[in-house]
XYZ file of C-alpha atoms in Angstrom:
661
model
C -0.153 -0.122 -0.098
C 1.391 3.465 -0.889
C 2.190 5.726 1.789
C -0.549 8.186 2.178
C -3.144 10.281 4.020
C -6.636 10.961 3.756
C -7.194 14.811 3.277
C -9.724 16.331 5.258
C -9.783 13.352 7.586
C -12.501 13.556 10.402
C -13.604 17.161 9.635
C -14.880 15.854 6.028
C -14.921 17.349 2.691
C -18.241 19.416 3.535
C -15.666 22.213 5.104
C -14.494 23.047 1.473
C -17.273 25.642 1.159
C -17.230 27.056 4.187
C -13.125 27.176 3.946
C -12.942 28.767 1.013
C -15.914 31.458 1.845
C -13.814 32.399 4.742
C -10.191 32.367 2.621
C -12.129 34.673 0.209
C -12.853 37.126 2.982
C -9.602 36.975 4.575
C -8.117 37.810 1.130
C -10.255 40.253 0.524
C -9.898 42.044 4.010
C -6.079 41.797 2.874
C -6.575 43.459 -0.569
C -9.017 46.018 0.986
C -6.516 46.924 3.492
C -3.734 47.630 0.863
C -6.178 49.465 -1.142
C -6.858 52.047 1.794
C -3.072 52.803 1.786
C -2.534 53.816 -1.865
C -4.192 57.165 -1.955
C -1.606 57.794 1.124
C 1.264 56.858 -1.106
C -0.250 58.821 -4.015
C 0.112 61.995 -1.866
C 3.750 62.093 -3.273
C 4.935 63.417 -6.628
C 5.038 60.658 -9.229
C 7.989 58.647 -10.224
C 8.753 55.859 -12.605
C 9.995 53.132 -10.820
C 9.024 49.933 -13.486
C 11.796 50.810 -16.013
C 14.066 47.864 -16.721
C 11.512 45.614 -15.201
C 12.940 42.553 -16.270
C 16.144 42.990 -14.048
C 13.865 44.253 -11.407
C 11.786 41.118 -11.139
C 15.012 39.014 -11.031
C 16.480 41.450 -8.371
C 13.278 40.884 -6.558
C 13.076 36.847 -6.726
C 16.570 36.910 -5.663
C 15.891 39.201 -2.392
C 12.948 37.600 -1.504
C 13.628 33.894 -2.024
C 17.152 33.881 -1.130
C 16.833 36.557 1.516
C 20.259 37.999 0.304
C 19.715 41.307 1.949
C 18.464 39.933 4.924
C 21.531 37.934 5.075
C 23.853 40.745 5.150
C 23.916 40.700 8.939
C 24.179 37.191 10.155
C 22.633 37.460 13.463
C 19.372 37.891 13.489
C 19.583 37.493 9.512
C 19.818 33.678 9.795
C 16.877 33.632 12.355
C 14.484 35.490 10.022
C 15.937 33.577 6.899
C 15.244 30.226 8.489
C 12.020 31.260 9.625
C 10.549 32.768 6.294
C 11.787 29.376 4.694
C 10.095 27.443 7.137
C 7.013 29.211 6.721
C 7.523 29.318 3.189
C 7.684 25.233 3.026
C 4.834 25.143 4.955
C 2.788 27.586 2.514
C 3.843 25.646 -0.342
C 2.622 22.351 1.352
C -0.661 23.526 1.838
C -0.932 24.539 -1.495
C -0.114 20.927 -2.671
C -2.750 19.651 -0.244
C -5.459 22.046 -1.652
C -4.507 21.108 -5.442
C -4.696 17.371 -4.799
C -7.985 17.483 -2.694
C -9.910 20.407 -4.534
C -8.404 20.012 -8.310
C -6.208 16.978 -9.108
C -7.988 14.340 -7.301
C -11.855 15.193 -7.549
C -11.566 16.210 -11.298
C -8.794 13.667 -12.785
C -8.330 11.171 -10.224
C -4.826 11.885 -9.778
C -3.377 11.642 -6.209
C -0.023 13.528 -5.951
C 0.557 13.072 -2.459
C 1.803 9.427 -2.245
C 4.513 6.728 -2.063
C 7.895 8.268 -1.507
C 6.834 11.892 -2.529
C 4.479 11.542 0.176
C 6.999 10.452 2.623
C 9.745 13.170 1.735
C 6.578 15.820 1.491
C 5.399 14.903 5.248
C 9.240 15.029 6.354
C 10.047 18.445 4.548
C 6.798 20.239 6.084
C 7.377 18.876 9.565
C 11.166 19.707 9.571
C 10.024 23.164 7.924
C 7.437 23.733 10.818
C 9.993 22.729 13.390
C 12.569 25.131 11.998
C 10.223 28.011 11.746
C 9.039 27.559 15.236
C 12.440 27.632 16.645
C 13.818 30.653 14.672
C 10.375 32.273 15.837
C 11.445 31.561 19.616
C 14.813 32.783 18.918
C 13.280 36.250 17.503
C 11.152 36.552 20.346
C 13.771 36.254 22.838
C 15.912 38.523 21.101
C 13.246 41.312 20.827
C 11.791 40.809 24.135
C 14.562 39.435 26.387
C 17.921 40.706 24.944
C 16.181 44.093 23.602
C 19.484 45.627 21.515
C 19.634 49.061 22.068
C 17.533 50.985 19.899
C 15.076 48.255 18.856
C 11.572 49.378 19.480
C 8.774 47.169 20.835
C 5.177 47.829 19.636
C 1.721 46.331 19.976
C 2.450 44.789 16.558
C 5.294 42.790 17.737
C 2.905 41.171 20.603
C 0.239 40.365 18.267
C 2.288 38.871 15.538
C 4.676 36.894 17.734
C 1.852 35.582 19.315
C -0.542 34.701 16.148
C 2.654 33.011 14.412
C 3.288 30.912 17.404
C -0.079 29.884 17.739
C -0.632 29.114 13.994
C 2.668 26.897 14.173
C 1.859 25.399 17.636
C -1.727 24.339 16.707
C -0.694 23.234 13.375
C 1.437 20.425 14.930
C -1.109 19.876 17.778
C -3.718 19.083 15.070
C -0.950 16.642 13.236
C -0.504 15.122 16.609
C -4.397 14.596 17.464
C -4.705 13.014 14.079
C -1.570 10.447 13.875
C -2.544 9.313 17.222
C -5.696 8.245 15.993
C -4.408 7.034 12.610
C -0.625 6.367 12.136
C 1.257 5.900 15.477
C -0.499 2.369 16.346
C -1.766 1.382 12.741
C 1.102 2.570 10.588
C 4.044 3.419 12.912
C 6.700 3.376 9.781
C 5.034 6.439 8.127
C 4.682 8.154 11.352
C 8.424 8.518 11.208
C 8.199 10.541 8.189
C 6.379 13.147 10.501
C 8.844 13.544 13.704
C 7.210 16.713 15.284
C 3.819 15.463 14.500
C 4.651 12.202 16.297
C 5.987 13.772 19.332
C 2.767 15.639 19.641
C 0.840 12.769 18.978
C 2.577 10.526 21.636
C 0.890 12.986 24.071
C -2.518 11.986 22.971
C -2.244 8.227 23.025
C -4.883 6.308 25.043
C -7.541 8.828 24.644
C -10.928 7.515 23.325
C -11.484 7.736 19.597
C -14.298 9.760 19.931
C -12.454 12.424 22.297
C -9.347 12.602 19.431
C -12.219 13.209 16.469
C -13.653 16.142 18.635
C -10.495 17.577 19.861
C -9.159 17.356 16.549
C -12.273 18.742 14.599
C -11.714 21.685 16.934
C -8.309 22.197 16.434
C -8.780 21.928 12.613
C -10.994 24.715 12.747
C -8.847 26.899 15.259
C -5.706 26.493 13.199
C -7.997 27.648 9.996
C -9.419 30.287 11.846
C -5.507 31.194 12.735
C -4.230 31.615 9.345
C -7.176 33.205 8.130
C -6.469 36.085 10.850
C -3.188 36.357 9.960
C -3.668 37.070 6.399
C -6.678 39.253 7.110
C -4.152 41.632 9.206
C -1.351 41.975 7.278
C -2.208 45.501 5.903
C -3.234 46.535 9.255
C 0.212 45.414 11.417
C 3.979 45.168 10.929
C 3.505 42.144 8.501
C 2.355 44.675 5.564
C 6.391 44.377 4.856
C 5.716 40.716 3.552
C 4.232 42.520 0.657
C 5.628 45.983 0.768
C 9.196 45.175 1.215
C 8.800 42.404 -1.459
C 7.503 45.403 -3.817
C 10.104 47.684 -2.922
C 12.832 45.587 -4.330
C 10.826 45.624 -7.588
C 10.593 49.626 -6.952
C 14.463 49.966 -6.574
C 16.259 52.818 -8.347
C 18.645 50.874 -10.716
C 20.670 54.045 -11.949
C 24.445 54.782 -10.395
C 24.606 54.753 -6.438
C 23.988 58.097 -5.282
C 21.839 59.745 -7.981
C 20.260 62.635 -7.109
C 17.259 64.384 -9.199
C 18.554 67.203 -11.090
C 16.307 70.199 -10.689
C 15.673 72.306 -13.754
C 16.916 75.633 -12.529
C 15.512 77.229 -15.711
C 11.758 76.174 -15.085
C 10.384 79.336 -13.959
C 7.018 77.485 -13.078
C 8.425 75.728 -10.249
C 7.334 77.358 -7.225
C 8.915 75.205 -4.388
C 12.653 73.831 -4.270
C 12.835 71.038 -2.275
C 10.474 69.100 0.456
C 8.717 70.988 3.163
C 5.579 68.603 3.110
C 5.159 64.712 2.331
C 3.543 65.708 -1.427
C 6.882 67.609 -1.963
C 8.398 64.093 -1.646
C 7.811 61.197 -4.155
C 5.292 58.381 -3.777
C 8.186 56.022 -3.284
C 9.331 58.090 -0.002
C 6.126 57.672 1.456
C 6.001 53.843 0.390
C 9.372 53.444 2.059
C 7.736 53.993 5.292
C 5.615 50.841 5.001
C 8.314 48.712 3.512
C 10.171 49.724 6.666
C 10.585 46.765 8.976
C 12.290 48.921 12.025
C 14.921 46.605 12.194
C 17.276 49.242 12.940
C 20.132 48.395 10.900
C 20.620 51.506 9.030
C 20.505 53.284 12.862
C 23.116 51.032 13.976
C 25.449 52.059 10.901
C 24.717 55.805 11.203
C 27.683 57.568 12.113
C 25.590 60.826 13.267
C 23.267 58.669 15.334
C 26.493 56.545 16.966
C 28.119 59.737 18.018
C 25.072 61.056 19.761
C 23.716 63.226 17.402
C 19.839 63.479 16.629
C 19.723 61.573 13.757
C 18.292 58.308 13.240
C 17.436 57.182 9.534
C 14.814 54.520 10.974
C 13.083 57.319 12.949
C 13.351 59.560 9.931
C 11.563 57.283 7.431
C 8.852 56.436 10.058
C 8.187 60.131 10.696
C 7.834 60.439 7.329
C 4.955 57.735 6.872
C 3.639 59.396 10.341
C 2.846 62.697 8.742
C 1.636 61.128 5.485
C -0.790 58.927 7.375
C -1.866 61.480 9.754
C -1.243 65.078 9.323
C -0.235 65.340 5.247
C 0.086 69.068 5.617
C 2.403 69.035 8.468
C 5.916 70.248 8.617
C 8.583 67.791 7.650
C 11.043 69.757 9.225
C 9.597 70.854 12.597
C 8.842 67.198 12.940
C 12.208 65.700 11.643
C 14.114 68.637 13.036
C 16.843 70.954 11.291
C 19.219 69.241 13.879
C 18.840 65.734 12.751
C 18.583 66.771 8.947
C 21.832 68.392 9.003
C 23.682 65.563 11.104
C 23.624 63.383 7.807
C 27.070 63.024 6.246
C 25.326 61.422 3.524
C 27.703 58.172 3.878
C 25.117 55.944 2.086
C 25.712 53.260 5.355
C 22.042 53.408 5.800
C 21.095 52.219 2.409
C 23.615 50.055 2.109
C 22.608 47.792 4.962
C 19.104 48.200 4.791
C 17.238 44.752 4.105
C 14.255 46.525 2.847
C 15.528 49.047 0.101
C 14.728 52.312 1.777
C 16.095 55.356 0.371
C 16.817 57.432 3.250
C 19.580 59.984 1.677
C 17.739 61.499 -1.077
C 14.968 62.122 1.350
C 17.465 64.458 3.637
C 18.417 66.154 0.586
C 15.297 67.249 -0.416
C 14.534 68.740 3.084
C 17.880 70.283 2.800
C 17.234 72.195 -0.645
C 13.859 73.374 1.046
C 15.917 74.926 3.905
C 18.533 76.184 1.978
C 16.741 77.592 -1.429
C 13.311 78.286 0.342
C 14.157 79.389 3.647
C 17.683 80.216 3.307
C 18.985 78.250 6.488
C 22.217 76.669 6.911
C 23.794 74.669 9.712
C 25.879 77.416 11.028
C 27.352 80.738 10.211
C 30.710 79.279 9.059
C 28.822 77.379 6.174
C 26.868 80.320 5.242
C 30.667 81.918 5.004
C 31.937 78.799 2.927
C 29.170 78.928 0.528
C 29.397 82.676 -0.165
C 33.391 82.249 -0.921
C 32.283 79.126 -3.479
C 30.215 81.551 -4.956
C 32.523 84.440 -5.441
C 35.912 82.999 -5.081
C 35.095 79.314 -6.622
C 36.404 77.742 -3.459
C 35.400 77.533 0.028
C 38.287 79.099 1.506
C 37.733 82.626 -0.100
C 41.239 82.103 -1.690
C 42.114 83.835 -5.222
C 41.409 82.008 -8.267
C 45.239 83.094 -9.349
C 46.611 80.949 -6.186
C 44.837 77.854 -6.980
C 47.548 76.479 -9.524
C 50.348 77.665 -7.234
C 51.042 73.980 -5.992
C 52.328 72.871 -9.346
C 55.015 75.482 -9.652
C 58.218 73.190 -10.688
C 56.353 70.350 -11.773
C 55.972 68.615 -15.071
C 52.397 69.669 -15.531
C 50.872 71.907 -18.018
C 48.135 74.350 -17.573
C 45.517 73.764 -20.063
C 44.842 77.531 -21.356
C 48.520 77.377 -22.368
C 48.780 74.149 -23.787
C 46.201 71.222 -24.003
C 48.106 68.347 -25.377
C 48.090 65.992 -22.682
C 47.191 62.470 -21.663
C 44.849 63.390 -18.978
C 43.058 66.487 -17.148
C 43.734 66.375 -13.616
C 40.820 68.130 -11.760
C 42.547 68.955 -8.450
C 39.726 69.932 -6.375
C 39.667 73.044 -3.806
C 41.651 71.084 -0.865
C 44.514 69.721 -2.938
C 44.448 73.151 -4.558
C 44.936 75.343 -1.324
C 45.117 73.478 1.826
C 48.794 72.977 2.738
C 48.652 69.213 3.738
C 46.493 68.121 0.352
C 48.810 70.283 -1.630
C 51.290 67.569 -0.877
C 49.345 64.967 -2.220
C 48.513 66.447 -5.424
C 52.255 66.999 -5.823
C 52.667 63.241 -5.220
C 50.365 62.353 -7.594
C 52.201 64.232 -10.371
C 55.495 62.829 -9.554
C 53.480 59.232 -9.997
C 52.159 60.449 -13.604
C 55.389 61.822 -14.531
C 57.176 58.777 -13.822
C 54.393 56.529 -15.772
C 55.246 59.066 -18.558
C 51.603 60.285 -18.447
C 51.365 64.147 -19.317
C 49.186 65.691 -17.130
C 46.944 69.205 -17.543
C 45.569 71.392 -14.829
C 43.064 74.304 -15.369
C 44.958 76.078 -12.763
C 42.960 79.188 -12.003
C 40.435 78.164 -14.353
C 39.336 75.632 -12.240
C 36.430 75.842 -9.826
C 34.966 73.838 -6.805
C 32.947 71.224 -8.626
C 29.805 72.273 -6.542
C 29.463 68.834 -4.886
C 29.597 70.470 -1.091
C 26.754 72.966 -2.009
C 24.579 70.593 -3.387
C 25.062 67.986 -0.475
C 24.046 71.099 1.574
C 20.769 71.781 -0.274
C 22.298 74.647 -2.461
C 21.443 72.861 -6.117
C 21.415 76.714 -7.578
C 25.303 77.047 -6.925
C 26.116 73.591 -7.559
C 24.860 73.881 -11.036
C 26.433 77.402 -11.481
C 29.688 75.756 -10.642
C 29.128 72.770 -12.734
C 28.375 74.869 -15.723
C 31.435 76.837 -15.793
C 33.575 73.656 -15.248
C 31.924 71.681 -17.945
C 32.157 74.591 -20.619
C 35.854 74.430 -19.714
C 36.068 70.863 -20.263
C 34.420 70.780 -23.282
C 36.497 73.450 -24.740
C 39.716 71.593 -24.064
C 38.600 68.480 -26.178
C 39.654 66.575 -22.342
C 40.232 62.577 -23.610
C 40.226 61.671 -19.387
C 39.750 63.399 -16.051
C 41.665 61.970 -12.986
C 40.933 63.053 -9.357
C 42.367 62.779 -6.127
C 39.292 63.463 -4.646
C 36.419 60.819 -4.253
C 33.703 63.558 -4.461
C 34.925 65.528 -7.086
C 35.159 61.797 -8.781
C 31.641 61.040 -7.913
C 30.261 64.691 -8.858
C 32.183 64.774 -12.382
C 31.523 60.866 -13.442
C 28.010 60.810 -12.344
C 26.042 64.199 -11.285
C 27.533 66.099 -14.136
C 26.230 63.357 -16.935
C 22.864 65.312 -16.005
C 24.023 68.511 -16.966
C 26.212 67.028 -20.443
C 29.567 66.141 -19.266
C 30.453 62.617 -21.380
C 34.237 62.902 -20.407
C 35.328 59.818 -18.580
C 36.557 60.133 -15.074
C 38.681 58.003 -12.712
C 39.915 58.360 -9.290
C 43.567 58.282 -8.963
C 43.324 54.776 -6.689
C 42.255 52.719 -10.207
C 44.278 54.892 -12.255
C 47.401 54.049 -10.128
C 46.429 50.207 -10.231
C 46.240 50.309 -14.272
C 49.774 51.888 -14.576
C 51.008 49.285 -12.469
C 49.223 46.529 -14.271
C 50.219 47.966 -17.427
C 54.075 47.840 -16.103
C 54.179 51.638 -16.662
C 55.049 52.141 -13.183
C 56.972 49.990 -10.946
C 57.586 50.135 -7.000
C 60.219 48.760 -4.795
C 58.345 47.174 -1.783
C 59.426 48.625 1.626
C 57.617 47.084 4.182
C 54.904 48.968 6.608
C 52.213 48.150 8.741
C 49.186 50.141 7.876
C 45.210 50.357 8.445
C 43.218 51.468 5.660
C 40.120 53.579 5.546
C 37.347 53.058 2.877
C 36.159 56.738 2.277
C 32.321 56.310 1.577
C 32.114 58.075 -1.701
C 34.864 55.610 -3.288
C 33.835 52.541 -1.508
C 29.857 52.668 -0.964
C 29.331 55.042 -3.704
C 31.566 53.579 -6.438
C 32.410 50.326 -5.115
C 36.168 50.493 -5.336
C 37.282 48.487 -2.391
C 40.134 46.330 -3.872
C 42.062 48.020 -6.019
C 43.558 50.785 -3.098
C 44.333 47.641 -1.229
C 46.019 45.722 -3.684
C 48.290 48.775 -4.594
C 49.017 49.524 -1.340
C 50.155 45.689 -0.664
C 52.460 45.693 -3.817
C 54.112 48.852 -2.122
C 54.951 46.631 0.799
C 52.336 46.903 3.048
C 50.585 44.745 5.783
C 46.980 45.270 6.051
C 45.378 45.206 9.847
C 41.557 45.887 8.958
C 39.600 48.197 11.316
C 36.371 46.727 12.775
C 34.464 48.610 10.272
C 35.824 48.165 6.581
C 34.721 47.924 3.208
C 31.142 48.663 2.654
C 30.657 48.788 6.293
C 33.379 51.382 6.450
C 32.580 54.189 9.307
C 32.306 57.491 7.955
C 35.089 60.234 8.673
C 32.358 63.101 9.323
C 33.167 65.241 6.140
C 30.856 64.296 3.721
C 27.197 65.950 2.924
C 29.091 69.382 3.016
C 30.095 68.174 6.782
C 33.591 69.457 6.166
C 32.299 72.970 5.966
C 30.535 72.579 9.128
C 31.703 72.753 12.649
C 30.605 69.510 14.723
C 28.347 71.010 17.559
C 26.281 68.108 18.556
C 27.402 64.916 20.034
C 31.141 63.247 19.663
C 33.253 63.871 17.043
C 32.799 61.253 14.362
C 36.378 61.605 13.282
C 37.826 61.012 16.443
C 35.793 58.005 16.639
C 36.985 56.763 13.470
C 40.648 57.281 14.615
C 40.291 55.456 17.720
C 39.199 52.452 15.541
C 42.078 52.973 13.425
C 44.438 52.985 16.965
C 42.339 49.980 18.037
C 44.215 48.110 14.885
C 47.565 48.719 16.555
C 48.891 49.722 13.041
C 51.157 53.004 13.124
C 49.433 54.297 9.782
C 46.081 55.028 8.763
C 46.036 55.187 5.041
C 43.478 57.657 3.465
C 42.455 58.133 -0.389
C 40.495 61.482 -0.184
C 41.213 65.159 1.032
C 38.163 65.796 3.188
C 39.422 62.426 5.164
C 42.737 63.049 5.225
C 41.934 66.660 6.983
C 39.519 64.982 9.255
C 41.983 62.510 10.482
C 44.662 65.261 11.023
C 42.243 67.106 13.209
C 40.786 63.727 15.226
C 44.102 62.402 15.785
C 44.900 65.589 17.675
C 41.457 65.713 19.045
C 41.863 62.217 20.210
C 45.087 62.327 21.664
C 46.466 59.933 19.161
C 49.394 61.515 17.881
C 52.000 59.468 19.541
C 50.508 56.107 18.060
C 48.651 57.016 14.838
C 49.588 59.180 11.953
C 47.410 59.735 8.390
C 49.083 59.129 5.167
C 47.481 59.302 1.628
C 47.980 56.401 -0.601
C 49.716 58.848 -3.160
C 52.507 59.581 -0.960
C 53.277 55.826 0.026
C 53.542 54.978 -3.742
C 55.400 58.115 -4.582
C 58.023 56.928 -2.104
C 58.564 53.844 -3.772
C 59.035 54.410 -7.210
C 61.959 52.714 -9.431
C 62.682 55.368 -11.961
């Protein structure tokens, strides 16, 4: 006799009608709940997020089924993933039962669940159910007993955990009662393929058959209505993320990371710049609030929050949702607060780790645009002065144009207005042009290029700030004004390739300027040097040194350049000791988002926090690839009292010292 079991044993096929009726009611309630939320999303501005649909469908499938984004944090990622897979297998098993009992068997006489397949089916469901139950218990202990700092507990947590436990436990108990009546004594060999059900079933051995039948019937309906209740409450509780987070993968932005909407500043019909109300954001910004699982991963990695500043990316997203649902005309700025908005370094750590595909940074930038362009507000008078200097002098220091190329005196470098026959244009940036410490980096880069036979040109006094700090502070007008002048110059000189030592210039010229018409290839000096070495145009003499390496946010997380700088430094003789937070999880230096121009008045200094991480490695040198980071670390080492144990150096300095001519 084939291994099998009777579907609808004891409850009878008469339950099919009521079962499907209540199922339709539960599904209708679920659909109605989501339908009632859609007008809230529509308060936001239109945005096309169904472009490149095949790619997005593939990304959604991978992210949901493989739980790839959830598993980026191993614990509790594994707990959640195993629970998801376990519950998913149980759902698939339920569908197979439905297909056989209500479709294939009555219509075609086809029994799917029999023989070896039934044994595998039964064993898989029991293991999946046990895994889901154990993982749910682990998640419960973490949330209600371990209580990680910052993980908030709300009513939904109690409801969801209780309901899921009840569904799983009643499922096993119902199975156990059935097995006590039909399998444990009559077919113990088959019962072994339902090991968890068998354990529950042994509890009920010895009960009268009539009592087992009555108990099974009651439990069957209780389990069924719990499952229907689960479906019905999804849109009204945190469970909605089952659908909204999955949909958020479909709505992902596949444009280059860090892409910012470029405002048409010549459009005289625009009356509102930036976001003052939720209606000034996009529908996706509001939808993000529903996709958020409040897992606090973004908050844990936020350098502002980690140094006691009033910014929590998780709280900010939730506040956007609360305003959208309860007070659509309310002020975003007043609710979130200016201090929180200005605290962001735009490091993108929040978005990199978010398992729900939420876009935090651009929400903040839109609110900054409103503050700057509509309210004339800045994080401090020193920022107002620096912005004014960029507008008048083309640099935040207020220094004269004429001095911009002085650092290159005596070097083999051409000024484009006099001779533009070059291999690359070196876009120097403000810090390497005017800051004494960073001028040395520029000089070392020219030394490297000269040794490799690369002809370098600079714009000299014609170069202006790329506009990145102004843009990240919300001043889109000044950014576009600076960008337009730089682009006109670059196009006029027929430049073949641009190389920059600043990741902020690299991102701005290589990505943001595309919207304004610049198509010239742009490269960061770390990958440029790596290629020179690979082509054997640049040879180094390895000299051993111990170091730790800082991944600047705008090179690592924004541009995915992580391996190349490390490889160059190791060829130079370096032995690397990684910091606790490195690569894509690197901790910001505190200068991004225009913060390089602002005094850090709230909480602890981010630069000191990062320097302490470097000091903890025991390495005497922290290597940087960014003028902003270098500047912040010089300050952090002094402020943090690390001058005796740690020094900061740039990659170009180390390479230049080891060139074999």
